[in-house]
Tab-separated table of N, CA and C in Angstrom:
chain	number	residue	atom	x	y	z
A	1	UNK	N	180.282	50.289	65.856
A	1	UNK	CA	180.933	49.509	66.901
A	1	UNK	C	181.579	48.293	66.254
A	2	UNK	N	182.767	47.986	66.699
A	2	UNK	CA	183.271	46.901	66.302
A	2	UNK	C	183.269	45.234	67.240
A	3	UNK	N	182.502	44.674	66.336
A	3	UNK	CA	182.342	43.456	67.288
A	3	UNK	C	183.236	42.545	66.981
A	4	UNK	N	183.950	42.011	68.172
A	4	UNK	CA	185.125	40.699	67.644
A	4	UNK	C	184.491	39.377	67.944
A	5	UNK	N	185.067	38.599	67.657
A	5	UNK	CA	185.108	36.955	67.575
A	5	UNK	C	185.569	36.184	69.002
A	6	UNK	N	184.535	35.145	69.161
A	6	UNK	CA	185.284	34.423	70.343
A	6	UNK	C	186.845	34.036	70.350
A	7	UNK	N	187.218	33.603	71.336
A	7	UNK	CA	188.406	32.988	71.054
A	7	UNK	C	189.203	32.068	69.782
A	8	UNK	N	190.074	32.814	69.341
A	8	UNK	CA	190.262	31.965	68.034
A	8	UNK	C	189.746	31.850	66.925
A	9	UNK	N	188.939	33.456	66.975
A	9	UNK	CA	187.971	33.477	65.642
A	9	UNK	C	188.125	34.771	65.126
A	10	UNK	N	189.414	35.553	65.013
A	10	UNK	CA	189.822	36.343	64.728
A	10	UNK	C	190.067	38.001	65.131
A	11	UNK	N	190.190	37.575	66.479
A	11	UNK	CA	190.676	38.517	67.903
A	11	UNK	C	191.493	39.006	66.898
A	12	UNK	N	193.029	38.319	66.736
A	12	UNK	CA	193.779	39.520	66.391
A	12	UNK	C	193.229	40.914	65.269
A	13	UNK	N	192.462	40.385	64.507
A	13	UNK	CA	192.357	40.829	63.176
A	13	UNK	C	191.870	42.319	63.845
A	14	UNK	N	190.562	41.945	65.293
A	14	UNK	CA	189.720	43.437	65.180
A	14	UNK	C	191.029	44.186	66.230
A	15	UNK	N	191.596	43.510	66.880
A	15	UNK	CA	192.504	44.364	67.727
A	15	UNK	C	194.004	45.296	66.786
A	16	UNK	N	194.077	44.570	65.812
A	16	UNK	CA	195.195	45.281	64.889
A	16	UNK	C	193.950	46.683	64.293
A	17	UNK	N	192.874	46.431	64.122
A	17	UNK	CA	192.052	47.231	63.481
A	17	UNK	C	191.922	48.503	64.596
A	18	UNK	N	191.196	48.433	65.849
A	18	UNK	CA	191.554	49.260	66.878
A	18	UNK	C	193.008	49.896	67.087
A	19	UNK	N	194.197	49.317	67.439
A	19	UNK	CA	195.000	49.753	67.296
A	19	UNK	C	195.499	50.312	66.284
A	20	UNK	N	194.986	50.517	64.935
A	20	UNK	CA	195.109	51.649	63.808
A	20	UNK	C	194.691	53.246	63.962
A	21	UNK	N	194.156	52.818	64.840
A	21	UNK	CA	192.901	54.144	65.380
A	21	UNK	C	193.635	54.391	66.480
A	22	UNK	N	194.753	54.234	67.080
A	22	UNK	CA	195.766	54.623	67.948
A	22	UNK	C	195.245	54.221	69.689
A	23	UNK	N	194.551	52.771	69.531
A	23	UNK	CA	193.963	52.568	70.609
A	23	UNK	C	195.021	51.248	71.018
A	24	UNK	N	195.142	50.795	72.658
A	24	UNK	CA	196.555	50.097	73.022
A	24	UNK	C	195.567	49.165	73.373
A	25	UNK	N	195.411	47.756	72.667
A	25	UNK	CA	194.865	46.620	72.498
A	25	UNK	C	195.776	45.599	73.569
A	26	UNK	N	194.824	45.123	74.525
A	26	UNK	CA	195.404	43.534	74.893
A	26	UNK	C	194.495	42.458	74.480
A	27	UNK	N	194.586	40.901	74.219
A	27	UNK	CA	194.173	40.262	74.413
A	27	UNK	C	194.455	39.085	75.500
A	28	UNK	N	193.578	39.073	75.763
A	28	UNK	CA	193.819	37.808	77.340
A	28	UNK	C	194.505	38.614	78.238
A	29	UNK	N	194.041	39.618	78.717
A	29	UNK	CA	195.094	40.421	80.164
A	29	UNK	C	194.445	39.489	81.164
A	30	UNK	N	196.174	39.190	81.703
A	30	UNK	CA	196.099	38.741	83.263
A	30	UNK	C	195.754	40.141	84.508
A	31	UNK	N	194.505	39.100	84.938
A	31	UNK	CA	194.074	39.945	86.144
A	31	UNK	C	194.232	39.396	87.671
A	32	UNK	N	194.380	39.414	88.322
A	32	UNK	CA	194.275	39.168	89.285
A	32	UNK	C	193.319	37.813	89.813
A	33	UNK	N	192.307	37.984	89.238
A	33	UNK	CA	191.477	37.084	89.401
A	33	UNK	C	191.244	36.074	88.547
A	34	UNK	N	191.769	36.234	87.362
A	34	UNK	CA	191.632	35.372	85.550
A	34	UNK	C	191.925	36.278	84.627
A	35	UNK	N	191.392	36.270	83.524
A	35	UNK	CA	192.028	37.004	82.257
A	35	UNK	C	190.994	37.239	81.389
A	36	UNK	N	190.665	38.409	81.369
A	36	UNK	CA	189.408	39.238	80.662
A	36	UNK	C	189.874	38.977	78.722
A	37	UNK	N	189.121	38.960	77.740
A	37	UNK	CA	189.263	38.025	76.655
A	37	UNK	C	189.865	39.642	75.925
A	38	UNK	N	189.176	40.604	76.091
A	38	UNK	CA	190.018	42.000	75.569
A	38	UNK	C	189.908	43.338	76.162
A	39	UNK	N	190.509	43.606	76.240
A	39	UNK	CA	191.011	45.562	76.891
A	39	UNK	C	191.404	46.053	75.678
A	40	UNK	N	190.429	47.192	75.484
A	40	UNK	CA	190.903	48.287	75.019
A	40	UNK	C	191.127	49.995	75.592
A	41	UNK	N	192.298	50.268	75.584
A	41	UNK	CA	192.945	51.757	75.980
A	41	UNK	C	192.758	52.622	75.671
A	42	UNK	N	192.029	53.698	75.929
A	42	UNK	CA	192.238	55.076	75.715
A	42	UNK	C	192.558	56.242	76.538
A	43	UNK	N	193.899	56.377	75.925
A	43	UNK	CA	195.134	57.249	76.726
A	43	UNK	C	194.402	58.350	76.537
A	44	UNK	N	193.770	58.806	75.559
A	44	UNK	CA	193.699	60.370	75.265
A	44	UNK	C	192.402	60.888	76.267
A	45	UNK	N	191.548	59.656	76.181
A	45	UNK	CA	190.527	60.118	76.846
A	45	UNK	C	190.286	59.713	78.253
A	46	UNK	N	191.168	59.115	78.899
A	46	UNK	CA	191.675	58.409	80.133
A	46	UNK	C	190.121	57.376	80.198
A	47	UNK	N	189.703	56.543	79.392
A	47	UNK	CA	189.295	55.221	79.522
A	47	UNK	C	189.513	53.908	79.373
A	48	UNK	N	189.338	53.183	79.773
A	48	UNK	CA	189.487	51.636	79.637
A	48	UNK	C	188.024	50.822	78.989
A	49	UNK	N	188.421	50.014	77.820
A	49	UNK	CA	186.966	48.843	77.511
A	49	UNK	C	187.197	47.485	78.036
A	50	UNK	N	186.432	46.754	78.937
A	50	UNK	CA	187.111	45.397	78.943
A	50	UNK	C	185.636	44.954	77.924
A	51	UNK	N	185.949	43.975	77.691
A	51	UNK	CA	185.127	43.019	76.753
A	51	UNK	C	185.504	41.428	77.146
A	52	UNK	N	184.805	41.470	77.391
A	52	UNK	CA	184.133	39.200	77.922
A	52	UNK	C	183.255	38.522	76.452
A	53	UNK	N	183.627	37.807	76.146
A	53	UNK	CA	183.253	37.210	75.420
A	53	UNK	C	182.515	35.795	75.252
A	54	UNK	N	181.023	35.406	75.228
A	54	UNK	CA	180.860	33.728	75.203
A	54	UNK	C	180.012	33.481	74.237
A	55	UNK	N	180.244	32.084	74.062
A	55	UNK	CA	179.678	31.351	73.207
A	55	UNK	C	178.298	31.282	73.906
A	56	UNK	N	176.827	30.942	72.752
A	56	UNK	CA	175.752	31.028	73.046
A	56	UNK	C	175.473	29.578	72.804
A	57	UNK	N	174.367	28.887	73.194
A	57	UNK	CA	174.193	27.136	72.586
A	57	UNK	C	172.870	27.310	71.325
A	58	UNK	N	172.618	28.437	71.825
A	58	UNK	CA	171.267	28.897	70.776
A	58	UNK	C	170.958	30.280	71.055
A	59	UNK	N	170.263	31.145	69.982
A	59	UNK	CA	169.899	32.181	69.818
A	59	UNK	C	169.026	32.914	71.030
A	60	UNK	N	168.667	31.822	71.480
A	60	UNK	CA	166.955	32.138	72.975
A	60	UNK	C	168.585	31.966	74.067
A	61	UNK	N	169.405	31.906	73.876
A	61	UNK	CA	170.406	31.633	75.220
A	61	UNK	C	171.296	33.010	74.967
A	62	UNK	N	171.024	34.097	73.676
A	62	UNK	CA	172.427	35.129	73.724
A	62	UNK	C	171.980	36.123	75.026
A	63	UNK	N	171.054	36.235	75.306
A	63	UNK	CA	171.314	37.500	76.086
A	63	UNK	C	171.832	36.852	77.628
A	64	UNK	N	171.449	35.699	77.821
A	64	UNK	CA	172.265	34.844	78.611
A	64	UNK	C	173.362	34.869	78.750
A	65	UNK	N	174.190	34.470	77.838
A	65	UNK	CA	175.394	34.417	77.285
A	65	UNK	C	175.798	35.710	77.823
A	66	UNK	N	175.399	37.314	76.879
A	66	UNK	CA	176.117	38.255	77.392
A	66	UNK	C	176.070	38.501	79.287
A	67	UNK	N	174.763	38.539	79.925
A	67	UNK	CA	175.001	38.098	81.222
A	67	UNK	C	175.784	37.434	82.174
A	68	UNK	N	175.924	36.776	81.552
A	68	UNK	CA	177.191	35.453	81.991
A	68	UNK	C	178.510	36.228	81.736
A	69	UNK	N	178.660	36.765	80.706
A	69	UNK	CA	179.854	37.908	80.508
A	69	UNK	C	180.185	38.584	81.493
A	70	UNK	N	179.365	39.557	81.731
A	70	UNK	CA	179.143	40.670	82.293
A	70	UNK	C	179.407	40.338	83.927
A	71	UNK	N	179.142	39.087	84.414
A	71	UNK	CA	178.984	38.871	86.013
A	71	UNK	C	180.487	38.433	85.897
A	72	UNK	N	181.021	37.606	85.213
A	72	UNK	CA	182.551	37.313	84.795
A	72	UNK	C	183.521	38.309	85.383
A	73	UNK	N	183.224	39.183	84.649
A	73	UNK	CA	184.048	40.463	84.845
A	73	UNK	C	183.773	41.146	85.823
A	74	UNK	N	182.341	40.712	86.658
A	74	UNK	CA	182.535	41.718	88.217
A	74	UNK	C	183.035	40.436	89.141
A	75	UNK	N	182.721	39.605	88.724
A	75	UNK	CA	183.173	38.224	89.922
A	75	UNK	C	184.848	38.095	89.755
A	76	UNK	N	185.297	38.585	88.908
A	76	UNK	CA	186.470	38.311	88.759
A	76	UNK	C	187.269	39.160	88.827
A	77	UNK	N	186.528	40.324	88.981
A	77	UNK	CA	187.144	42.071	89.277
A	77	UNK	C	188.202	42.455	88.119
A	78	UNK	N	187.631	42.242	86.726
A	78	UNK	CA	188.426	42.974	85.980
A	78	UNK	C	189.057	44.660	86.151
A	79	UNK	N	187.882	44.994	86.150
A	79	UNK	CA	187.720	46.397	86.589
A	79	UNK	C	188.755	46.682	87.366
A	80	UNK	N	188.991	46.268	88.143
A	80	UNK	CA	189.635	46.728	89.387
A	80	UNK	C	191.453	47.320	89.485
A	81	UNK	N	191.933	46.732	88.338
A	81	UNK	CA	193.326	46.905	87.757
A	81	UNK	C	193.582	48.482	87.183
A	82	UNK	N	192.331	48.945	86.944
A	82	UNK	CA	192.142	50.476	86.281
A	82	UNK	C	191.500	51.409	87.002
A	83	UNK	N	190.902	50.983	88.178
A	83	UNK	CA	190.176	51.929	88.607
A	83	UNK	C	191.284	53.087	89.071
A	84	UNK	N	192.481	53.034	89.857
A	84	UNK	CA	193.006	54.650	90.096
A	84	UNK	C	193.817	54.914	88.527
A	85	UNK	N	193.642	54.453	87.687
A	85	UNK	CA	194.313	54.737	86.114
A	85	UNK	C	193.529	55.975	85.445
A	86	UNK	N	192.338	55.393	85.174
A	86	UNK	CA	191.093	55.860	84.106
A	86	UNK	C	190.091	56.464	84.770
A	87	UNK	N	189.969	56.978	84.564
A	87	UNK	CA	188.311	58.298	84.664
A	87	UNK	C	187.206	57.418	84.381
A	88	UNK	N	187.159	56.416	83.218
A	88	UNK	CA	185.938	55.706	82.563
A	88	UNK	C	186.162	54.544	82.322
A	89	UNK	N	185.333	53.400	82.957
A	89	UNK	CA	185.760	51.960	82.871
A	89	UNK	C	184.566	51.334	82.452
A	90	UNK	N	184.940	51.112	80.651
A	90	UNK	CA	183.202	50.378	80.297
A	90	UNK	C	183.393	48.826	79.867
A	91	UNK	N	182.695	48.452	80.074
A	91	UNK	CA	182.225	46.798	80.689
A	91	UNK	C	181.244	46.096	79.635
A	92	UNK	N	182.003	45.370	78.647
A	92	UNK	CA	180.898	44.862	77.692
A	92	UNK	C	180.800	42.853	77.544
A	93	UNK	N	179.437	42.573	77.980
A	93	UNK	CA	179.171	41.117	77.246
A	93	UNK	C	179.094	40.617	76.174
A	94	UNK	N	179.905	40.499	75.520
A	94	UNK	CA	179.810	40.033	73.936
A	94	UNK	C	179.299	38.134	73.472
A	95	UNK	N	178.097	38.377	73.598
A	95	UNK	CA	177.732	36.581	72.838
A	95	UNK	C	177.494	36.385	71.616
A	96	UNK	N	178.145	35.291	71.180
A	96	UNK	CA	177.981	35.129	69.756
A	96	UNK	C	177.040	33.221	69.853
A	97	UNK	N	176.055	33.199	68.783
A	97	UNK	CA	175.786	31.858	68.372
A	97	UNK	C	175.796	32.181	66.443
A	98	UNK	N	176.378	31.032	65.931
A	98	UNK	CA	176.381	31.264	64.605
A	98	UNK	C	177.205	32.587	63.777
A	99	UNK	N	176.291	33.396	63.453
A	99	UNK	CA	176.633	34.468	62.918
A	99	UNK	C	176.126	35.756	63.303
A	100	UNK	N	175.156	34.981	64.517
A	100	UNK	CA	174.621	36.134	65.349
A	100	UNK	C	175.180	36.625	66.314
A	101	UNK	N	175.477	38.108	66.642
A	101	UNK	CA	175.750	38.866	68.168
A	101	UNK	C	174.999	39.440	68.578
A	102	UNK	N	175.194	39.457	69.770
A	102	UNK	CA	174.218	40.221	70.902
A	102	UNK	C	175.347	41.274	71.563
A	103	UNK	N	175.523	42.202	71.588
A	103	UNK	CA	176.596	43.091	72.894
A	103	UNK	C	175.868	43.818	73.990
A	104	UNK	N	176.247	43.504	74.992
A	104	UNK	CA	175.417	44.417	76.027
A	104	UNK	C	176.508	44.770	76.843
A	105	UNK	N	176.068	46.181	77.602
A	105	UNK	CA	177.031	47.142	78.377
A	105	UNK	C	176.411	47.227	79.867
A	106	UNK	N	177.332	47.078	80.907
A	106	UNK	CA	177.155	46.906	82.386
A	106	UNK	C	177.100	48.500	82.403
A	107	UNK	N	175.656	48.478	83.239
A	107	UNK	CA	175.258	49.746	83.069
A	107	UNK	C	176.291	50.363	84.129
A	108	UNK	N	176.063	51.768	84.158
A	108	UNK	CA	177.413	52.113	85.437
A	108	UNK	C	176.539	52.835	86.379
């Protein structure tokens, strides 16, 4: 799995990396409600990834952090831009503190 960087910590780098692999990368898509930190596309397999991203204040706060992600993206109805698009819409909290990540997936 490829884990990216908060804002400004080298988004583009993993999204040029995905998109090598023939996957259609946004960063910051405008939604309706705010702007989810990355979408990734898959045409072939008719799915969508959104990914939320936050900063942690400490290590005892990441799974927090990804939580806080995760409600982001239903309070803010990322989802909702793809649902008659895609067959599969997966939903990930990404927290980072330091050099540590945590990723967790909104169960479906």
């Amino acid at each position: 799995m490829l884990i990216t960087r908060p804002r400004r910590f080298g988004k583009t780098l993993g999204m040029n990396m995905l998109a090598s692999f023939h996957y259609s990368v946004e960063s910051n898509r405008e939604h309706g409600e705010g702007r989810s930190d990355i979408v990734v596309y898959d045409e072939e397999n008719s799915r969508v990834v959104i990914f939320e991203a936050k900063v942690a204040k400490s290590p005892e706060d990441l799974l927090a952090a990804c939580d806080a992600a995760l409600r982001q993206i239903e309070a803010r109805q990322y989802a909702e831009d793809f649902r008659d698009e895609y067959d599969e819409i997966l939903c990930y909290g990404i927290a980072f503190y330091k050099k540590r990540c945590l990723v967790k997936r909104e169960p479906n």
